[in-house]
mmCIF file of C-alpha atoms (C1' of nucleotides) in Angstrom:
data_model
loop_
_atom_site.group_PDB
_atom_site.id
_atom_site.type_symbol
_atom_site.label_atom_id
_atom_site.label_comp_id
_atom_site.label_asym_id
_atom_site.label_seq_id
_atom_site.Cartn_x
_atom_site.Cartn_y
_atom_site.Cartn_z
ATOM 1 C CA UNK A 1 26.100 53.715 -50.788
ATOM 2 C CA UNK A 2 28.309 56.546 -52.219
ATOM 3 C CA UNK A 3 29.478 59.050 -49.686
ATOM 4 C CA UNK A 4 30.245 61.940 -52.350
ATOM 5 C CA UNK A 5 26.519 60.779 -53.798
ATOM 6 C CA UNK A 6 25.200 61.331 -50.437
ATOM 7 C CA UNK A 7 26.822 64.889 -49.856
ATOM 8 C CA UNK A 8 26.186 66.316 -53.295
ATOM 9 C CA UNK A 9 22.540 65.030 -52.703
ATOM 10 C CA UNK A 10 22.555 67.135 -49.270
ATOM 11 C CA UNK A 11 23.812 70.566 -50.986
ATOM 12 C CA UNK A 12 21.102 72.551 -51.663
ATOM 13 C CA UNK A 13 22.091 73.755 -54.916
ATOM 14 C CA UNK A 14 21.825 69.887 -55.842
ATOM 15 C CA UNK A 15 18.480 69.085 -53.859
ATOM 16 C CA UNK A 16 15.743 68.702 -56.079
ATOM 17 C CA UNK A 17 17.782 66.865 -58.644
ATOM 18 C CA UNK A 18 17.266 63.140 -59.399
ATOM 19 C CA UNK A 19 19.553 60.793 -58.357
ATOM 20 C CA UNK A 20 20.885 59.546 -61.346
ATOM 21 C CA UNK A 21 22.204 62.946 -62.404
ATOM 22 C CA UNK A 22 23.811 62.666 -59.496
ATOM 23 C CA UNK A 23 25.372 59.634 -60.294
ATOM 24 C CA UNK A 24 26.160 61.409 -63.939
ATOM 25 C CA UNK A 25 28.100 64.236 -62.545
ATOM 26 C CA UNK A 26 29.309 62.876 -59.134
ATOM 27 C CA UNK A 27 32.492 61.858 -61.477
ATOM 28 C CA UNK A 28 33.326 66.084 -61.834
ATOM 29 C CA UNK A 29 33.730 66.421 -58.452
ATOM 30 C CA UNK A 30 36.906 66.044 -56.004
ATOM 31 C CA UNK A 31 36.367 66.339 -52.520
ATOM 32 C CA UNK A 32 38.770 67.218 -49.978
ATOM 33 C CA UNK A 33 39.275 67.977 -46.605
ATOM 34 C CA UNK A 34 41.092 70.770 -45.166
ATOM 35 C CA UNK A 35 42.297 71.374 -41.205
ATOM 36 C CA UNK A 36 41.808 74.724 -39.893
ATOM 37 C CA UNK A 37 43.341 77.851 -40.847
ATOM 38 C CA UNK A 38 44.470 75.808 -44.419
ATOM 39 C CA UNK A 39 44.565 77.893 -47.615
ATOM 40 C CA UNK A 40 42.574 76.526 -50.145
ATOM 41 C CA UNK A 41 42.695 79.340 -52.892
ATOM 42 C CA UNK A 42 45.196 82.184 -53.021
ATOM 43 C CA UNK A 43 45.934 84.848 -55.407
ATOM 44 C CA UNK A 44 47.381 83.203 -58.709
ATOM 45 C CA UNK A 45 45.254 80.240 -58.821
ATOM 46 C CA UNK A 46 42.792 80.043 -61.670
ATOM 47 C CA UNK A 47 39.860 78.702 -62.793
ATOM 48 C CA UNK A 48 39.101 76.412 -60.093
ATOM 49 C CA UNK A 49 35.280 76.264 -58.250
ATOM 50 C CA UNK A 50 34.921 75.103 -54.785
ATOM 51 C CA UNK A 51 31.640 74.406 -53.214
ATOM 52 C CA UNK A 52 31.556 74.398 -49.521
ATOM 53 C CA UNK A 53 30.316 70.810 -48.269
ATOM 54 C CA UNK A 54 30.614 71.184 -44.418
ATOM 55 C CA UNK A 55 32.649 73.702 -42.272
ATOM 56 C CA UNK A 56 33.213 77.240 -42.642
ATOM 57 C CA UNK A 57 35.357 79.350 -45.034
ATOM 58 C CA UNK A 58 36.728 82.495 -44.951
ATOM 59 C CA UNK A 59 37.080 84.775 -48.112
ATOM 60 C CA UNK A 60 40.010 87.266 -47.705
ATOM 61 C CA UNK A 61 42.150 89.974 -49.119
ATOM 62 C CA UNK A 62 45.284 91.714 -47.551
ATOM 63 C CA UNK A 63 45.303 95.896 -47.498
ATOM 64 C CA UNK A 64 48.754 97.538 -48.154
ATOM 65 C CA UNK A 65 49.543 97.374 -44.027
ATOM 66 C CA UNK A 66 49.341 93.341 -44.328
ATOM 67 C CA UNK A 67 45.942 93.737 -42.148
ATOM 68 C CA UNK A 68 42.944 91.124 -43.165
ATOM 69 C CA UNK A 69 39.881 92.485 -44.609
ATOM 70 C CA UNK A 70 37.114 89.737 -44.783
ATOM 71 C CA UNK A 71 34.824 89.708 -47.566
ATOM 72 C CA UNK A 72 32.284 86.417 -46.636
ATOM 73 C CA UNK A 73 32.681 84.029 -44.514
ATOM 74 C CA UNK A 74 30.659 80.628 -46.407
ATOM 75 C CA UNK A 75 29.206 77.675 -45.127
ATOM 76 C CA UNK A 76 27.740 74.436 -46.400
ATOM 77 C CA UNK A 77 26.723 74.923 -49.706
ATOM 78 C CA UNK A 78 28.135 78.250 -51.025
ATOM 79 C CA UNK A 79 30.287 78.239 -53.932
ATOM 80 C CA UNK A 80 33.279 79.918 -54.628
ATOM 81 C CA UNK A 81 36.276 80.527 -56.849
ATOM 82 C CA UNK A 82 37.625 81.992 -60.314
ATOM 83 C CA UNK A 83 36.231 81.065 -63.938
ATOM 84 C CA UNK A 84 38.666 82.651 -65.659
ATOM 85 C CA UNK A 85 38.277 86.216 -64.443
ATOM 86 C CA UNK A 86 40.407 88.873 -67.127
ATOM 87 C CA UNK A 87 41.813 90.410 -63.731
ATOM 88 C CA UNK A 88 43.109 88.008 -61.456
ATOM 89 C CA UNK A 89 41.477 86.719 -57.731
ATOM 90 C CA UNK A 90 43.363 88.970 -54.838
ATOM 91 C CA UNK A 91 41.395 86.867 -52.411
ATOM 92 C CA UNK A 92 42.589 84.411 -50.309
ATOM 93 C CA UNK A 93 40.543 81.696 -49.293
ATOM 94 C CA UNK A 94 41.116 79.654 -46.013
ATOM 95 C CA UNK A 95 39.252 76.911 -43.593
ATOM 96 C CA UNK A 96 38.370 78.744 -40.291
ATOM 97 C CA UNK A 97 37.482 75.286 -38.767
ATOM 98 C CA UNK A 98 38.135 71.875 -40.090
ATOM 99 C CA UNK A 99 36.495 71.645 -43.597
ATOM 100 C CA UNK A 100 35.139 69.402 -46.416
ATOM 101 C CA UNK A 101 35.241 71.446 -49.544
ATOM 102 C CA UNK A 102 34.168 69.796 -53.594
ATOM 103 C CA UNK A 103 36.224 71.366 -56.225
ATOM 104 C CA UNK A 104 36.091 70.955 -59.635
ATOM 105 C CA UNK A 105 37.816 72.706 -62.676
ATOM 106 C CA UNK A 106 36.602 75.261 -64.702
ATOM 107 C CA UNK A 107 35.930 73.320 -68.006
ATOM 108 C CA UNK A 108 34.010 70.907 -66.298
ATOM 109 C CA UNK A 109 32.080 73.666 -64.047
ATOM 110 C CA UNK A 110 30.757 74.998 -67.272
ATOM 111 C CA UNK A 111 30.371 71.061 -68.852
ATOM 112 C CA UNK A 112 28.031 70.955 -65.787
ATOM 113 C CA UNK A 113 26.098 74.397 -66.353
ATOM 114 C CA UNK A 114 25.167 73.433 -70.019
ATOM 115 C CA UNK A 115 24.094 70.017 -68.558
ATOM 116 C CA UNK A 116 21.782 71.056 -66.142
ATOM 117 C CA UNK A 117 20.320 74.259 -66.727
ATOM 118 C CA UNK A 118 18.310 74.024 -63.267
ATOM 119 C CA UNK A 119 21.263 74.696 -61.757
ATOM 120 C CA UNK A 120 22.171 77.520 -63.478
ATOM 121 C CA UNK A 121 18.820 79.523 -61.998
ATOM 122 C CA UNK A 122 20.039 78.594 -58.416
ATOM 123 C CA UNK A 123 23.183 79.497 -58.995
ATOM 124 C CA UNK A 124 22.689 82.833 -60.276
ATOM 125 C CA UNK A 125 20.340 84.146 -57.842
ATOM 126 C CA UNK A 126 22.874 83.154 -54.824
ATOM 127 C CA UNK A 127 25.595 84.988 -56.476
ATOM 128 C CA UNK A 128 23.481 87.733 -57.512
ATOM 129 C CA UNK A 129 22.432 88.359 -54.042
ATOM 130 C CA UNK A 130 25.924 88.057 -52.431
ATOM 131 C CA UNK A 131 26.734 90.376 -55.375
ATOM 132 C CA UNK A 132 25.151 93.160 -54.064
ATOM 133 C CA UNK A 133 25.642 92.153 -50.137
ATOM 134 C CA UNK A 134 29.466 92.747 -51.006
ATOM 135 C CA UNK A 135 28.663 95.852 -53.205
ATOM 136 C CA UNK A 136 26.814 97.050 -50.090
ATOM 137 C CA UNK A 137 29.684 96.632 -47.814
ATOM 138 C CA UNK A 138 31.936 98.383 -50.184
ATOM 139 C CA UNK A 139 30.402 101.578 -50.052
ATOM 140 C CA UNK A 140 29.817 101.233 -46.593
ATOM 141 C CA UNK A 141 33.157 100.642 -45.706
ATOM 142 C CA UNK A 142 34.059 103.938 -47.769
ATOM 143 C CA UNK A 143 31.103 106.186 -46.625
ATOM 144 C CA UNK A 144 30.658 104.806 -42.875
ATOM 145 C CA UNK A 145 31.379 105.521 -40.105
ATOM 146 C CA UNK A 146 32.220 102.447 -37.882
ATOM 147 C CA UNK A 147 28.794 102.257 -35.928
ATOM 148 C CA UNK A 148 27.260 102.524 -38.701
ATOM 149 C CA UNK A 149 29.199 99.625 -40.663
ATOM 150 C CA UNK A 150 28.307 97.480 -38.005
ATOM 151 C CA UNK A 151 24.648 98.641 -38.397
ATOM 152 C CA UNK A 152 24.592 97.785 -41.394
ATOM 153 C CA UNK A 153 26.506 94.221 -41.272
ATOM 154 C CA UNK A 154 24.037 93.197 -38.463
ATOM 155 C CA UNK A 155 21.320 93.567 -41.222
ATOM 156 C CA UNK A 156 22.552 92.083 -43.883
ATOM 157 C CA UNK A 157 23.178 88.760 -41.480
ATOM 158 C CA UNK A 158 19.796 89.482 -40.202
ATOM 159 C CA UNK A 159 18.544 88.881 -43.546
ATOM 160 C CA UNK A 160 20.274 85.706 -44.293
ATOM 161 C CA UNK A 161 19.688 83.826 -41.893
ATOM 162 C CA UNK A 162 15.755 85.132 -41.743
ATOM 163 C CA UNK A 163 16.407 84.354 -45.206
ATOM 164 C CA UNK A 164 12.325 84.916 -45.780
ATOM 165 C CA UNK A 165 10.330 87.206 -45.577
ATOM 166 C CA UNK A 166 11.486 89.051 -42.730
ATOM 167 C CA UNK A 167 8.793 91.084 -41.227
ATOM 168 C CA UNK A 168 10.036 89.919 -37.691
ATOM 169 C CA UNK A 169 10.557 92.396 -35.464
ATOM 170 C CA UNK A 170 13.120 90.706 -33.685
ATOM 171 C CA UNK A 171 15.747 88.970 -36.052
ATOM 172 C CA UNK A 172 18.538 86.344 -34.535
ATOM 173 C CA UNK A 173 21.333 85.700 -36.384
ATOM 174 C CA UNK A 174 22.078 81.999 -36.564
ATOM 175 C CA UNK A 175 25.886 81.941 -37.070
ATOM 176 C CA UNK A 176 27.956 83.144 -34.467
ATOM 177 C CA UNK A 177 31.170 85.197 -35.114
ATOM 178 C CA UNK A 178 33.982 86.209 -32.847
ATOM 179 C CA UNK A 179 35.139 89.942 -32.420
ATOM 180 C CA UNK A 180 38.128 89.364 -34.077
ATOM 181 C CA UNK A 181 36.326 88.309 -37.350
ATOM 182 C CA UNK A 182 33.323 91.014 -37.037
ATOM 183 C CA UNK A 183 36.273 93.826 -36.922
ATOM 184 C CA UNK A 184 38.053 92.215 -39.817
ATOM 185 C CA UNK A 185 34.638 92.546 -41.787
ATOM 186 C CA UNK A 186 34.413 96.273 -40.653
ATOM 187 C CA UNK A 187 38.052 97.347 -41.123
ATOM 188 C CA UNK A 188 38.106 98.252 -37.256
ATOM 189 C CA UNK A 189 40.677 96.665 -34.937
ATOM 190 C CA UNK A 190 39.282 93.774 -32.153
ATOM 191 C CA UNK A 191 38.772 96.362 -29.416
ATOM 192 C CA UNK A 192 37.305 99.058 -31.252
ATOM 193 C CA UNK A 193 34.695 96.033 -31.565
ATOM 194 C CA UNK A 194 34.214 95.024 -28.504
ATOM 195 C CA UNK A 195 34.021 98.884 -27.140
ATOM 196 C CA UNK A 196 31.054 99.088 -30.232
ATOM 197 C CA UNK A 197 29.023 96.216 -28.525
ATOM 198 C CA UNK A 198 29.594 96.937 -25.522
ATOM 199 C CA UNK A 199 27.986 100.319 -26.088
ATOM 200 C CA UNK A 200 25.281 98.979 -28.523
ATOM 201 C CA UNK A 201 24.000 96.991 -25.717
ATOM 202 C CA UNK A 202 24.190 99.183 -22.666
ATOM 203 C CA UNK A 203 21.966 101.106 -24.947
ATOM 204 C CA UNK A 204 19.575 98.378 -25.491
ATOM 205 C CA UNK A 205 20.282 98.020 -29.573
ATOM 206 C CA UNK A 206 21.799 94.722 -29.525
ATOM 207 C CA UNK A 207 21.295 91.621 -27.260
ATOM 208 C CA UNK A 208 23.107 88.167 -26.824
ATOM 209 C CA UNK A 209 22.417 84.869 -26.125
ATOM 210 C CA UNK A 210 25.711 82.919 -25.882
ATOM 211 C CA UNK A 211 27.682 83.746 -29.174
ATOM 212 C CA UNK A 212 24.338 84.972 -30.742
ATOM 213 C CA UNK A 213 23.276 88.428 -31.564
ATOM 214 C CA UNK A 214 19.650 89.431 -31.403
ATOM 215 C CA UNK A 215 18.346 92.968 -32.335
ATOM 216 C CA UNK A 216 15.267 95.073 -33.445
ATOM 217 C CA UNK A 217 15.111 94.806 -36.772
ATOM 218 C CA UNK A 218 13.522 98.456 -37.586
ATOM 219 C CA UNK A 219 14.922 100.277 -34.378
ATOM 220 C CA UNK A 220 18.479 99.661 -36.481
ATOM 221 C CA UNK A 221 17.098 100.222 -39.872
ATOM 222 C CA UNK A 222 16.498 103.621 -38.742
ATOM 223 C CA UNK A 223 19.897 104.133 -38.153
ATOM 224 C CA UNK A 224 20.650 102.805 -41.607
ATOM 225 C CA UNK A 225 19.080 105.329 -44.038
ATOM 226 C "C1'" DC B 1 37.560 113.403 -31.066
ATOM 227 C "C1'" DC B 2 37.712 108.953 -32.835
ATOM 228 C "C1'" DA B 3 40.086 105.041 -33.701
ATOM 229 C "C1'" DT B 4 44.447 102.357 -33.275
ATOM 230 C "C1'" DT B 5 48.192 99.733 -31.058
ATOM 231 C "C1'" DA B 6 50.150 97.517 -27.132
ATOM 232 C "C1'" DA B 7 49.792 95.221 -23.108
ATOM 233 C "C1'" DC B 8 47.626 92.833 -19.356
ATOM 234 C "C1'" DT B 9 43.756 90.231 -17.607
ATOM 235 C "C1'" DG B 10 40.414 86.471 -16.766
ATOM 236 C "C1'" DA B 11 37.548 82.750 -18.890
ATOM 237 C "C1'" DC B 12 37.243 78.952 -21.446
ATOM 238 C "C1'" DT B 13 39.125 74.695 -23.967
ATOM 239 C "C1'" DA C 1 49.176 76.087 -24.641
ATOM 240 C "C1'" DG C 2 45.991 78.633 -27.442
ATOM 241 C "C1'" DT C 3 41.866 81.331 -28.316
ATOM 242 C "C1'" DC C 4 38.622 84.723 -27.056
ATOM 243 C "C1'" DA C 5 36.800 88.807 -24.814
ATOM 244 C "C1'" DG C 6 37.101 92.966 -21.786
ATOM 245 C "C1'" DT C 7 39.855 96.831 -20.136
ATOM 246 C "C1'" DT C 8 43.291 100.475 -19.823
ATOM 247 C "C1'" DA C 9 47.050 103.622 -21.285
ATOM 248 C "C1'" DA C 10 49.477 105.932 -24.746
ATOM 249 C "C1'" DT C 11 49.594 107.584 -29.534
ATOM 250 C "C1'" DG C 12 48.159 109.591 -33.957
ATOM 251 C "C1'" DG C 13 45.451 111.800 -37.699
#
DNA sequence: CCATTAACTGACT
DNA sequence: AGTCAGTTAATGG
């Protein structure tokens, strides 16, 4: 059987759609695999789309001191790239671990869109929604203090990986993340980070379990107003 | 005062 | 050897 068959079949924005369209547009795709901390996209390419098939990916810019400001970090199934954007991509885009990533070309992106409108439904609503999770941040990062960044970024994870309806009290959230990449999402340095969670758990707002963060949902939202 | 950098440390791989 | 996390001291806006 087909590997890249098999792995478009397991990506979620492929999942309910029959096999032989599959087969139809398994033909777009190039897959390739990337070792850790390997650039896959920097500023000045164009019109390429990747789709994350396993590993995780870090989306990137540089401020003026040279210091790394994440904007998402992506996993299996979450696309990415430029469709031929008037102002140019300032991101960079790099494996974080060992990756498998599809790409496929702008033209043939949109060939694909036009094929199979189901897709297009799926794929608006995840970029919609990561849309405004990065407009969030933005205005965070501007308005904020740094508690209350990382009040705010513990939600927003909350909510993905709760991903429905979450009317838990307690929320886990299911990836981990080192310091080092929570503080480059905040625009603090690493020990200003650890200092913050250290703090946020001595006063019982944030647990851990291993790598994972647990909190109380509405005892931070009322931080967050 | 709050956050940053630098430097050292121990734990883990 | 390299990465990660916790701590301290000195510095700056």
């Amino acid at each position: 059987m087909n590997k890249k068959i098999w792995y478009l079949q397991q990506l979620d924005l492929f999942a309910n759609l029959a096999r032989e369209k599959i087969q139809a547009i398994e033909s777009l795709f190039t897959m390739k695999d990337y070792y850790k901390r390997e650039v896959i996209f920097e500023p000045g390419d164009k019109n390429k789309v990747f789709i994350v098939k396993t590993g995780r990916v870090e989306v990137y810019q540089l401020n003026s001191n040279g210091k790394k400001i994440i904007i998402e970090i992506l996993k299996q199934g979450s696309i990415f790239g430029d469709l031929g954007s008037d102002s140019p991509m300032e991101s960079y885009i790099e494996a974080t671990v060992d990756s498998c990533v599809c790409s496929l070309d702008k033209d043939k992106f949109f060939y694909l869109v036009a094929h199979e409108p189901q897709l297009a439904e799926k794929l608006m609503k995840n970029l919609f929604n990561r849309l405004i999770l990065v407009e969030k941040r933005v205005s965070s990062l501007a308005v904020d203090n740094a508690f209350l960044r990382f009040v705010k970024l513990l939600l927003s994870l909350g909510r993905k990986s709760e991903s429905d309806f979450g009317d838990k009290e307690s929320i886990e959230i299911a990836d981990s993340f080192t310091h080092e990449e929570l503080s480059q999402m905040l625009g603090i340095s690493r020990q200003t980070m650890t200092t913050l969670i250290n703090q946020m758990e001595r006063q019982k707002l944030l647990f851990r379990q291993g790598k994972k963060f647990r909190f109380n949902k509405s005892q931070l939202e009322k931080f967050s107003s």
